Coordinates of C-alpha atoms in Angstrom, one line a residue:
M1 CA 94.7 17.8 106.5
T2 CA 97.2 15.9 108.6
I3 CA 99.1 17.7 111.0
I4 CA 102.2 15.8 112.8
E5 CA 103.6 17.7 115.1
K6 CA 107.3 16.7 117.1
S7 CA 109.4 17.5 119.7
I8 CA 112.5 15.9 120.7
D9 CA 114.9 17.2 123.3
I10 CA 118.3 16.9 121.9
D11 CA 122.2 17.1 124.1
V12 CA 124.1 20.2 122.1
P13 CA 123.6 23.7 121.8
V14 CA 120.4 25.3 120.5
R15 CA 123.5 26.9 118.4
T16 CA 124.7 23.7 117.2
A17 CA 121.1 22.0 116.8
Y18 CA 120.1 25.4 114.0
N19 CA 123.4 25.8 112.7
Q20 CA 122.9 22.0 111.2
W21 CA 119.4 22.0 110.6
T22 CA 120.2 25.0 108.3
Q23 CA 122.8 21.5 106.4
F24 CA 119.8 21.2 104.3
E25 CA 122.5 18.4 102.4
S26 CA 122.8 16.9 105.2
F27 CA 119.5 15.6 105.0
P28 CA 120.5 12.7 103.9
R29 CA 122.6 11.3 106.4
F30 CA 119.8 11.4 108.3
L31 CA 115.7 11.5 106.7
E32 CA 115.2 8.7 105.1
G33 CA 113.7 8.3 102.0
V34 CA 115.6 12.0 101.1
E35 CA 118.2 11.3 98.3
S36 CA 119.2 15.3 97.6
I37 CA 118.5 18.3 98.7
Q38 CA 120.1 21.3 96.7
Q39 CA 120.0 24.9 98.2
P40 CA 120.5 26.7 94.7
Q41 CA 119.2 30.3 96.4
R42 CA 119.1 31.0 99.9
A43 CA 115.4 31.1 100.7
L44 CA 114.3 27.4 98.1
T45 CA 115.7 23.7 98.4
H46 CA 115.1 21.7 96.0
W47 CA 114.4 18.3 97.5
I48 CA 114.5 14.3 95.3
A49 CA 112.5 11.7 97.9
R50 CA 111.6 8.6 97.4
F51 CA 108.4 7.3 98.9
G52 CA 108.7 3.8 98.7
A53 CA 109.2 2.6 94.9
V54 CA 108.0 6.8 93.7
T55 CA 110.3 9.0 93.3
R56 CA 109.2 13.0 94.1
E57 CA 111.8 16.1 92.6
F58 CA 110.2 19.2 94.7
D59 CA 111.4 22.4 95.8
A60 CA 109.9 24.6 98.4
E61 CA 110.9 27.9 99.9
I62 CA 111.6 29.4 103.5
V63 CA 109.3 31.9 104.3
E64 CA 111.0 32.4 107.7
Q65 CA 114.2 31.9 109.1
H66 CA 115.3 33.1 112.1
P67 CA 119.0 32.2 113.5
D68 CA 118.6 29.6 116.2
E69 CA 114.4 30.1 116.2
R70 CA 112.7 28.7 113.6
L71 CA 112.1 27.8 110.3
S72 CA 109.6 27.7 108.0
W73 CA 108.6 26.5 104.3
L74 CA 106.6 26.0 102.1
M75 CA 106.0 23.2 99.4
L76 CA 106.2 24.7 96.2
T77 CA 104.2 21.7 94.3
E78 CA 101.9 19.2 94.5
P79 CA 101.7 17.4 96.8
R80 CA 101.3 20.8 98.7
H81 CA 102.1 21.1 102.5
K82 CA 103.5 23.3 105.1
G83 CA 106.5 22.9 107.8
T84 CA 107.6 25.1 110.8
V85 CA 110.6 23.5 113.4
T86 CA 111.4 26.2 115.9
F87 CA 114.0 25.4 119.1
E88 CA 114.0 25.3 122.2
S89 CA 117.3 25.8 124.9
L90 CA 116.4 23.9 127.9
D91 CA 119.7 24.9 129.4
S92 CA 123.2 25.6 127.7
G93 CA 123.7 22.2 126.4
R94 CA 120.2 20.9 125.6
T95 CA 117.7 21.9 123.0
R96 CA 114.0 21.2 122.8
V97 CA 113.2 21.0 118.7
N98 CA 109.7 21.4 117.0
L99 CA 108.4 19.9 113.9
R100 CA 104.9 20.6 112.9
L101 CA 104.4 19.4 109.1
D102 CA 100.8 20.0 107.9
L103 CA 100.0 17.9 104.8
T104 CA 97.3 18.0 102.6
P105 CA 97.3 14.0 100.6
C106 CA 96.2 14.3 97.6
G107 CA 96.2 11.4 95.5
V108 CA 95.4 7.4 96.7
V109 CA 98.5 6.6 97.6
H110 CA 99.4 9.9 100.4
K111 CA 95.3 9.7 101.6
T112 CA 96.4 5.5 102.1
G113 CA 99.7 7.2 103.3
S114 CA 97.8 9.4 105.8
A115 CA 95.8 6.9 106.7
L116 CA 98.3 4.4 108.1
N117 CA 99.7 7.1 110.2
L118 CA 103.4 6.5 108.0
A119 CA 104.5 10.3 107.8
Q120 CA 104.2 10.7 111.2
R121 CA 105.9 7.3 111.5
R122 CA 108.9 8.5 109.1
I123 CA 109.0 12.3 111.0
D124 CA 109.7 10.4 114.5
R125 CA 112.8 8.2 113.0
G126 CA 113.9 11.2 111.1
M127 CA 113.7 13.1 114.3
E128 CA 115.4 10.4 116.3
S129 CA 118.3 9.9 113.6
F130 CA 118.7 13.3 113.5
K131 CA 118.8 13.9 117.4
E132 CA 122.3 11.5 116.7
F133 CA 123.1 11.8 114.0
I134 CA 124.4 15.9 116.1
E135 CA 125.0 14.3 119.1
V136 CA 127.1 11.9 117.3
Q137 CA 128.9 15.1 115.9
G138 CA 128.8 16.9 117.9
R139 CA 129.4 19.7 116.3
E140 CA 127.8 21.2 112.6
T141 CA 128.4 20.0 109.7
G142 CA 128.6 24.3 108.5
S143 CA 126.4 27.1 109.2
W144 CA 124.4 29.6 107.7
R145 CA 123.2 32.4 110.0
G146 CA 121.6 34.9 107.8
E147 CA 117.5 35.8 108.4
I148 CA 114.6 35.6 106.5
R149 CA 111.3 37.6 106.5
S150 CA 108.2 37.0 104.8
G151 CA 110.5 35.0 101.9
R152 CA 112.7 38.3 101.3
V153 CA 116.5 37.3 102.1
R154 CA 119.0 38.8 105.1
P155 CA 122.4 38.3 105.6
D156 CA 124.1 37.3 108.1
P157 CA 125.2 40.7 109.9
A158 CA 128.2 38.9 111.1
L159 CA 129.9 38.7 108.0
G160 CA 129.0 42.5 107.7
G161 CA 129.6 44.1 103.9
P162 CA 125.9 46.0 102.4
L163 CA 122.6 44.5 103.0
V164 CA 121.4 46.1 100.0
P165 CA 123.2 45.3 96.9
T166 CA 125.4 47.9 95.1
W167 CA 126.1 48.5 92.0
P168 CA 129.7 49.4 90.5
T169 CA 130.0 53.0 89.1
G170 CA 132.2 55.1 87.3

């Protein structure tokens, strides 16, 4: 297993950095190799990414999400990986974003890339690009403030409404 860690300090409040990170559809704007991300369900993302000449599609489940604190996911297809990003307020206008990926390389291409440290370099560039993207914007492009615990979605309480499904009667 390969562990990749990267921390970066960003000149925006923690809420802004976290809110932008929840906007997965914007990742292709700053993350090299990501062609598109769709979020068909709150706890599921579908990715299309290019690694050299190879294009891969995969799904990732968001297993934990706590506003302004952390987001963790687990890839559902091979090659498997899991990751966590945490958000740490440094002061009212600065945030430290910490990313940890646990990758399991499979096949010759992934093992060669791991040996050459290609994933670490791509993550380093991606985090720098995220920093530049959000600092230039100065604000998030959207947000989702709900929680996910053990894979179960809990909606944003600020939106009101019941936390359990209601069924029509009569």
